[in-house]
CSV table of C-alpha atoms in Angstrom, one decimal:
chain,number,residue,atom,x,y,z
A,294,MET,CA,-205.1,-17.7,-130.9
A,295,PRO,CA,-206.0,-14.0,-130.2
A,296,VAL,CA,-209.3,-12.9,-131.2
A,297,ILE,CA,-210.1,-9.1,-131.1
A,298,SER,CA,-213.0,-6.8,-131.7
A,299,VAL,CA,-211.3,-3.5,-131.8
A,300,PRO,CA,-207.9,-2.8,-133.6
A,301,HIS,CA,-206.0,-1.2,-130.5
A,302,ALA,CA,-206.7,-4.5,-128.6
A,303,PHE,CA,-203.7,-6.1,-130.5
A,304,ASN,CA,-200.0,-5.2,-130.0
A,305,GLU,CA,-197.1,-7.5,-130.3
A,306,GLU,CA,-195.1,-6.7,-127.2
A,307,ASP,CA,-192.4,-9.4,-127.2
A,308,LEU,CA,-190.4,-9.3,-130.5
A,309,TYR,CA,-186.9,-8.5,-130.5
A,310,VAL,CA,-184.2,-8.7,-133.2
A,311,ASP,CA,-180.6,-9.5,-132.5
A,312,LEU,CA,-178.5,-7.0,-134.4
A,313,GLU,CA,-175.0,-8.2,-133.6
A,314,PRO,CA,-174.6,-10.1,-136.8
A,315,MET,CA,-175.4,-6.8,-138.7
A,316,THR,CA,-173.7,-4.2,-136.4
A,317,GLY,CA,-170.9,-6.2,-135.0
A,318,HIS,CA,-172.2,-5.2,-131.3
A,319,ARG,CA,-174.5,-7.0,-129.2
A,320,LEU,CA,-177.7,-5.1,-129.4
A,321,TYR,CA,-181.3,-6.2,-129.1
A,322,LEU,CA,-184.0,-4.2,-131.0
A,323,LYS,CA,-187.5,-4.2,-129.5
A,324,CYS,CA,-189.8,-4.1,-132.4
A,325,GLU,CA,-192.9,-1.9,-131.9
A,326,GLY,CA,-194.4,-1.7,-135.2
A,327,PHE,CA,-196.4,-4.9,-135.3
A,328,ASN,CA,-200.0,-3.6,-134.5
A,329,PHE,CA,-202.7,-2.0,-136.6
A,330,ALA,CA,-201.3,1.4,-136.2
A,331,GLY,CA,-197.8,0.2,-137.3
A,332,SER,CA,-195.9,2.1,-134.5
A,333,ILE,CA,-195.2,2.5,-130.8
A,334,LYS,CA,-197.6,5.5,-130.9
A,335,LEU,CA,-200.5,3.0,-130.4
A,336,LYS,CA,-199.7,2.9,-126.8
A,337,ALA,CA,-199.8,6.6,-126.1
A,338,ALA,CA,-202.9,7.2,-128.3
A,339,THR,CA,-204.8,4.5,-126.5
A,340,GLU,CA,-203.7,5.8,-122.9
A,341,MET,CA,-204.5,9.5,-123.9
A,342,VAL,CA,-207.9,8.7,-125.5
A,343,GLU,CA,-209.1,6.3,-122.8
A,344,SER,CA,-208.1,8.6,-120.0
A,345,ALA,CA,-210.1,11.6,-121.6
A,346,GLU,CA,-213.0,9.3,-121.8
A,347,ARG,CA,-212.7,8.3,-118.0
A,348,SER,CA,-212.3,11.9,-117.1
A,349,GLY,CA,-215.4,13.1,-119.1
A,350,THR,CA,-213.3,15.2,-121.6
A,351,LEU,CA,-214.3,13.2,-124.5
A,352,ARG,CA,-218.0,13.1,-125.2
A,353,PRO,CA,-219.9,11.5,-128.0
A,354,ASP,CA,-220.0,14.8,-130.1
A,355,SER,CA,-216.3,15.5,-129.4
A,356,ILE,CA,-214.0,16.0,-132.3
A,357,LEU,CA,-210.4,14.9,-131.6
A,358,VAL,CA,-207.7,17.1,-132.8
A,359,GLU,CA,-203.9,16.4,-132.5
A,360,SER,CA,-200.6,17.8,-134.0
A,361,SER,CA,-198.5,14.8,-135.5
A,362,SER,CA,-195.7,14.1,-137.8
A,363,GLY,CA,-197.5,11.0,-138.8
A,364,ASN,CA,-197.4,7.9,-136.6
A,365,LEU,CA,-199.5,9.3,-133.7
A,366,GLY,CA,-202.0,10.6,-136.4
A,367,VAL,CA,-202.4,7.2,-137.7
A,368,ALA,CA,-202.8,5.7,-134.3
A,369,LEU,CA,-205.4,8.2,-133.3
A,370,SER,CA,-207.1,7.8,-136.7
A,371,MET,CA,-207.7,4.1,-136.1
A,372,ILE,CA,-208.9,4.5,-132.5
A,373,ALA,CA,-211.2,7.4,-133.5
A,374,ALA,CA,-212.7,5.1,-136.4
A,375,SER,CA,-213.2,2.2,-133.9
A,376,LYS,CA,-214.8,4.3,-131.3
A,377,GLY,CA,-216.9,6.5,-133.7
A,378,TYR,CA,-215.1,9.9,-133.1
A,379,ARG,CA,-214.2,12.4,-135.8
A,380,PHE,CA,-210.5,13.3,-135.9
A,381,VAL,CA,-208.4,16.1,-137.5
A,382,CYS,CA,-204.8,15.8,-137.7
A,383,VAL,CA,-202.6,18.7,-138.2
A,384,THR,CA,-199.2,17.8,-139.7
A,385,ASP,CA,-196.8,19.5,-142.0
A,386,SER,CA,-195.0,19.1,-145.3
A,387,ARG,CA,-192.7,16.5,-144.0
A,388,CYS,CA,-195.2,14.0,-143.3
A,389,ASN,CA,-195.0,11.0,-145.7
A,390,LEU,CA,-197.6,10.8,-148.3
A,391,ALA,CA,-198.4,7.1,-147.5
A,392,THR,CA,-199.1,8.2,-143.9
A,393,ARG,CA,-201.4,10.9,-145.0
A,394,LEU,CA,-203.3,8.6,-147.1
A,395,MET,CA,-203.6,6.1,-144.4
A,396,MET,CA,-205.2,8.7,-142.1
A,397,GLU,CA,-207.7,9.7,-144.7
A,398,ALA,CA,-208.5,6.2,-145.6
A,399,LEU,CA,-209.5,5.7,-141.9
A,400,GLY,CA,-211.9,8.6,-142.1
A,401,SER,CA,-209.7,11.3,-140.6
A,402,GLN,CA,-209.2,14.9,-142.0
A,403,VAL,CA,-205.6,16.0,-142.5
A,404,HIS,CA,-204.6,19.7,-142.4
A,405,VAL,CA,-200.9,20.1,-143.7
A,406,VAL,CA,-199.1,23.2,-142.6
A,407,SER,CA,-196.4,24.3,-145.0
A,408,ASP,CA,-195.3,27.7,-143.8
A,409,GLU,CA,-193.0,28.0,-140.7
A,410,HIS,CA,-193.8,29.9,-137.7
A,411,ALA,CA,-191.7,32.9,-137.1
A,412,THR,CA,-190.2,31.4,-134.0
A,413,GLY,CA,-191.3,27.8,-133.6
A,414,GLY,CA,-190.7,26.4,-137.2
A,415,LEU,CA,-193.3,23.9,-138.6
A,416,LEU,CA,-194.1,22.6,-135.3
A,417,GLY,CA,-195.0,26.1,-134.0
A,418,ALA,CA,-197.1,26.5,-137.2
A,419,ARG,CA,-198.9,23.3,-136.5
A,420,LEU,CA,-199.6,24.2,-132.9
A,421,ALA,CA,-201.0,27.8,-134.0
A,422,HIS,CA,-203.3,26.1,-136.4
A,423,LEU,CA,-204.4,23.8,-133.8
A,424,ARG,CA,-205.1,26.6,-131.2
A,425,ALA,CA,-207.2,28.3,-133.9
A,426,LEU,CA,-209.3,25.3,-134.5
A,427,CYS,CA,-210.0,24.8,-130.9
A,428,ALA,CA,-210.9,28.5,-130.3
A,429,ALA,CA,-213.4,28.3,-133.2
A,430,ASP,CA,-215.4,25.2,-132.1
A,431,ASP,CA,-215.6,24.0,-128.3
A,432,ARG,CA,-216.4,20.5,-129.6
A,433,TYR,CA,-212.7,20.1,-130.4
A,434,VAL,CA,-210.7,18.1,-127.8
A,435,TRP,CA,-206.9,18.5,-128.1
A,436,LEU,CA,-205.1,15.6,-126.4
A,437,SER,CA,-201.8,17.4,-126.3
A,438,GLN,CA,-199.2,14.8,-126.8
A,439,TYR,CA,-196.5,17.3,-125.9
A,440,THR,CA,-197.8,18.0,-122.5
A,441,ASN,CA,-200.1,15.1,-121.7
A,442,PRO,CA,-198.6,12.9,-118.9
A,443,ASP,CA,-200.7,9.9,-120.2
A,444,ASN,CA,-198.2,9.8,-123.2
A,445,TRP,CA,-195.3,8.8,-120.8
A,446,LYS,CA,-197.5,6.8,-118.6
A,447,ALA,CA,-198.4,4.4,-121.4
A,448,HIS,CA,-194.6,3.4,-121.5
A,449,TYR,CA,-194.3,3.3,-117.8
A,450,PHE,CA,-197.1,0.7,-117.4
A,451,ARG,CA,-196.5,-1.1,-120.7
A,452,THR,CA,-193.2,-0.8,-122.5
A,453,ALA,CA,-190.6,-0.7,-119.7
A,454,PRO,CA,-192.0,-3.7,-117.7
A,455,ALA,CA,-192.2,-5.6,-121.0
A,456,ILE,CA,-188.4,-5.0,-121.5
A,457,ALA,CA,-187.6,-6.0,-118.1
A,458,ARG,CA,-189.5,-9.2,-118.3
A,459,TRP,CA,-187.2,-10.5,-121.0
A,460,PHE,CA,-183.8,-8.7,-119.9
A,461,PRO,CA,-183.6,-8.9,-116.1
A,462,ARG,CA,-179.8,-7.9,-116.6
A,463,LEU,CA,-180.4,-5.0,-118.9
A,464,ASP,CA,-177.4,-2.4,-118.6
A,465,VAL,CA,-178.2,0.1,-121.3
A,466,LEU,CA,-181.5,1.3,-123.0
A,467,PHE,CA,-181.3,3.5,-126.1
A,468,ILE,CA,-184.5,5.5,-126.8
A,469,GLY,CA,-185.4,7.8,-129.6
A,470,VAL,CA,-186.9,11.2,-128.6
A,471,GLY,CA,-189.6,13.3,-130.1
A,472,THR,CA,-192.3,14.3,-127.4
A,473,THR,CA,-190.1,12.2,-125.0
A,474,GLY,CA,-193.1,10.2,-123.9
A,475,THR,CA,-191.4,6.9,-124.3
A,476,LEU,CA,-188.1,8.2,-122.9
A,477,MET,CA,-189.7,9.5,-119.8
A,478,GLY,CA,-191.9,6.5,-119.1
A,479,CYS,CA,-189.2,4.1,-119.4
A,480,ALA,CA,-186.7,6.2,-117.6
A,481,ARG,CA,-189.1,6.7,-114.7
A,482,TRP,CA,-189.8,3.0,-114.5
A,483,PHE,CA,-186.1,1.9,-114.5
A,484,ARG,CA,-185.1,4.5,-112.1
A,485,SER,CA,-186.5,2.2,-109.3
A,486,TRP,CA,-185.6,-1.0,-110.7
A,487,HIS,CA,-183.3,-3.6,-108.9
A,488,ARG,CA,-180.3,-2.6,-110.9
A,489,PRO,CA,-179.1,0.7,-112.5
A,490,VAL,CA,-179.8,0.9,-116.2
A,491,ARG,CA,-178.1,3.7,-118.2
A,492,ILE,CA,-180.7,5.7,-120.3
A,493,VAL,CA,-179.4,7.0,-123.5
A,494,ALA,CA,-181.6,9.3,-125.4
A,495,VAL,CA,-181.0,9.3,-129.3
A,496,ASP,CA,-181.8,12.6,-131.0
A,497,SER,CA,-181.5,13.9,-134.6
A,498,VAL,CA,-179.1,16.6,-135.5
A,499,GLY,CA,-181.1,19.7,-136.0
A,500,SER,CA,-183.5,19.0,-133.2
A,501,ALA,CA,-183.7,21.5,-130.3
A,502,ILE,CA,-184.7,19.0,-127.7
A,503,PHE,CA,-181.4,19.3,-125.6
A,504,GLY,CA,-180.7,22.8,-126.1
A,505,ASP,CA,-179.1,22.8,-129.7
A,506,PRO,CA,-180.4,25.3,-132.2
A,507,PRO,CA,-183.1,24.1,-134.5
A,508,GLY,CA,-181.9,23.1,-138.0
A,509,ARG,CA,-183.2,21.4,-141.1
A,510,ARG,CA,-184.7,18.0,-140.4
A,511,MET,CA,-186.5,16.0,-143.4
A,512,ILE,CA,-187.3,12.7,-141.6
A,513,PRO,CA,-190.4,12.9,-139.5
A,514,GLY,CA,-190.7,11.0,-136.0
A,515,LEU,CA,-187.6,11.9,-133.9
A,516,GLY,CA,-186.5,15.4,-133.0
A,517,MET,CA,-188.5,18.8,-132.2
A,518,SER,CA,-187.9,22.3,-133.1
A,519,LEU,CA,-188.8,23.3,-129.4
A,520,ARG,CA,-188.0,21.7,-126.0
A,521,PRO,CA,-190.7,19.2,-125.1
A,522,PRO,CA,-192.6,20.1,-121.9
A,523,LEU,CA,-192.5,16.4,-120.9
A,524,LEU,CA,-188.7,16.2,-120.7
A,525,ASP,CA,-187.0,15.9,-117.3
A,526,GLU,CA,-183.3,15.7,-118.0
A,527,SER,CA,-182.5,14.3,-114.6
A,528,TYR,CA,-183.8,11.0,-115.7
A,529,VAL,CA,-181.4,10.9,-118.8
A,530,ASP,CA,-177.9,9.8,-118.4
A,531,GLU,CA,-176.5,10.7,-121.9
A,532,ALA,CA,-177.9,12.2,-125.3
A,533,VAL,CA,-176.6,11.0,-128.6
A,534,ARG,CA,-177.2,13.0,-131.7
A,535,VAL,CA,-177.4,11.4,-135.3
A,536,GLU,CA,-177.1,12.9,-138.7
A,537,GLU,CA,-179.9,12.0,-140.8
A,538,ALA,CA,-177.7,10.8,-143.5
A,539,ASP,CA,-176.3,8.2,-140.9
A,540,ALA,CA,-180.1,7.3,-140.1
A,541,ILE,CA,-180.8,6.6,-143.8
A,542,ARG,CA,-177.6,4.6,-144.2
A,543,THR,CA,-178.5,2.3,-141.3
A,544,CYS,CA,-182.1,2.0,-142.5
A,545,ARG,CA,-180.9,0.9,-146.0
A,546,ASN,CA,-178.3,-1.3,-144.8
A,547,LEU,CA,-180.8,-3.2,-142.5
A,548,ALA,CA,-183.2,-3.4,-145.5
A,549,ARG,CA,-180.4,-5.4,-147.4
A,550,ARG,CA,-180.5,-7.9,-144.5
A,551,GLY,CA,-184.4,-8.1,-144.7
A,552,PHE,CA,-185.5,-5.9,-142.1
A,553,LEU,CA,-187.5,-2.8,-143.3
A,554,PHE,CA,-187.5,-0.2,-140.6
A,555,GLY,CA,-188.6,3.4,-140.5
A,556,GLY,CA,-186.5,6.5,-140.3
A,557,SER,CA,-187.0,6.7,-136.3
A,558,THR,CA,-185.6,3.2,-136.0
A,559,GLY,CA,-182.8,3.8,-138.4
A,560,THR,CA,-181.7,6.9,-136.1
A,561,VAL,CA,-182.0,4.9,-132.9
A,562,VAL,CA,-179.9,2.0,-134.3
A,563,SER,CA,-177.3,4.4,-135.6
A,564,GLY,CA,-177.0,6.2,-132.5
A,565,ALA,CA,-176.8,2.8,-130.4
A,566,THR,CA,-174.2,1.5,-132.6
A,567,SER,CA,-172.3,4.7,-132.5
A,568,TRP,CA,-172.5,4.6,-128.7
A,569,LEU,CA,-171.4,0.9,-128.4
A,570,ALA,CA,-168.5,1.4,-130.6
A,571,ARG,CA,-167.2,3.9,-128.1
A,572,HIS,CA,-168.3,2.4,-124.8
A,573,GLY,CA,-169.3,-1.2,-125.3
A,574,THR,CA,-167.7,-3.8,-123.2
A,575,PRO,CA,-167.9,-7.7,-123.0
A,576,GLY,CA,-171.1,-8.8,-121.3
A,577,LEU,CA,-173.0,-5.5,-121.7
A,578,THR,CA,-176.7,-6.1,-122.3
A,579,PRO,CA,-178.1,-3.3,-124.4
A,580,VAL,CA,-181.5,-2.9,-125.8
A,581,ALA,CA,-182.9,-0.2,-128.3
A,582,ILE,CA,-186.5,0.6,-129.1
A,583,ALA,CA,-187.6,0.5,-132.7
A,584,PRO,CA,-190.7,2.8,-132.9
A,585,ASP,CA,-192.0,1.8,-136.4
A,586,LEU,CA,-191.6,-0.2,-139.6
A,587,GLY,CA,-190.5,1.1,-143.0
A,588,GLU,CA,-193.4,0.9,-145.5
A,589,ARG,CA,-194.4,4.4,-145.1
A,590,TYR,CA,-190.8,5.5,-146.1
A,591,LEU,CA,-190.7,3.9,-149.5
A,592,ASP,CA,-191.0,7.1,-151.3
A,593,THR,CA,-188.3,8.9,-149.1
A,594,ILE,CA,-185.5,7.2,-147.3
A,595,TYR,CA,-185.7,4.2,-149.5
A,596,GLN,CA,-186.1,6.3,-152.6
A,597,SER,CA,-182.6,6.7,-154.1
A,598,ASN,CA,-183.5,10.1,-156.1
A,599,TRP,CA,-184.9,11.6,-152.9
A,600,VAL,CA,-181.9,10.6,-150.7
A,601,GLN,CA,-179.5,11.8,-153.2
A,602,ALA,CA,-181.1,15.1,-153.8
A,603,LEU,CA,-181.3,15.9,-150.1
A,604,TYR,CA,-178.1,14.3,-148.6
A,605,GLY,CA,-175.9,13.5,-151.7
A,606,HIS,CA,-174.4,10.1,-153.1
A,607,ASP,CA,-172.6,9.3,-149.8
A,608,ALA,CA,-175.9,8.7,-148.0
A,609,ILE,CA,-176.5,5.6,-150.4
A,610,ALA,CA,-175.2,2.9,-148.2
A,611,ASP,CA,-172.8,0.1,-148.6
A,612,PRO,CA,-175.3,-2.8,-148.4
A,613,ARG,CA,-172.9,-5.2,-146.8
A,614,ALA,CA,-172.8,-4.1,-143.2
A,615,VAL,CA,-174.4,-1.8,-140.7
A,616,ARG,CA,-171.7,0.4,-139.4
A,617,ALA,CA,-171.1,2.9,-136.8
A,618,PRO,CA,-171.2,6.4,-138.0
A,619,SER,CA,-168.0,8.4,-137.7
A,620,ASP,CA,-167.8,10.8,-135.1
C-alpha cells in the first residue's frame, strides 16, 4: 500500500489501455492522468521545481510564475501549495474554466490574457505579460517550460524507460506536441535503445510547431503559435497533423466506451489511428501517450452546444466506433 506525504510523490506509471477493440488497429495507450495533478505535466513540473531548488534559483521568498494553457499550471499549483511557494499562472481565454478554478482552489493566482500579441498570438501575449511581471519584482522565478531542459529530462528519465519496460519490442511511439518536452525526452532516450523506434509527433492543425502558419485552435494543450525552442527535428521521424473536429470526435467516441480523456489525448489517438490506417502492418507494436483525462473538458469538447457552435454538427461523433479521420 503506497503511503505519501506530498502529492507529487504519487504517479501511476504503468497503466495502458488496449484500443484495438475501439479503433480496429493494435494500439496501446499509456495513461498519464492518474496523479493528483491529473496529467503528464506533473513530471515536468516536479523536475523543473526541484532542479531550481537544487541550483538555488528558488528561495523561500520566491514567487513561481509560468505561462500555461492549463495542465502545467495545475501541476505547479499543487507543488507550490505542497512546498509553501506562491504561484502565479499566466494563461489565456482558451483555458478551461474548471482548470482555472482548480488552480485557484490550490491557492494560486491566475492571470488570464485575452488580447493577442501583434506577432505571437495569445502565447506571445502571455509571454509579454510574464516578462513584465518578472521585470517588476525580482522575487518572481520563471521556470520557462518552453526553454527549460528539465522539461524534456523528466521524460528522458521517467516516461521513456517506463514504456520500454513493458514494450521491449516497441516499433512506433506517438507523442502529442506542445512545448515538445515529452517528445524530446522520449525521442532522445529511444535513439540509443536496442532497436529502432519510429517517433511520430502528433500536432494540431493551426499549430506552427513544424513550420505551418498559425491558425485558430480552441482546444488547449497541444500545438503552439510559435516554434518551440526545445524542438530538435532530427529526433522526429514524422509529424501528423489532426483537425480539432477529429480530436473531438475521437474523445466523444472513447467516452461512449467508458474512457473519458482530454482533448490532447483525443488528438493523439486520432493521429495515431490515422497513421496506422495508412502504415500499419501485422505484428507492429505501437504505443501512444495520453497526456490527461477528460473531466476538465466537460463544458467544452463534451458539451454539444459548444462543439456545434465552433465546429458544426458533423463534429458530433457516431458513438459506435473510433474511426480514423479522413485524409
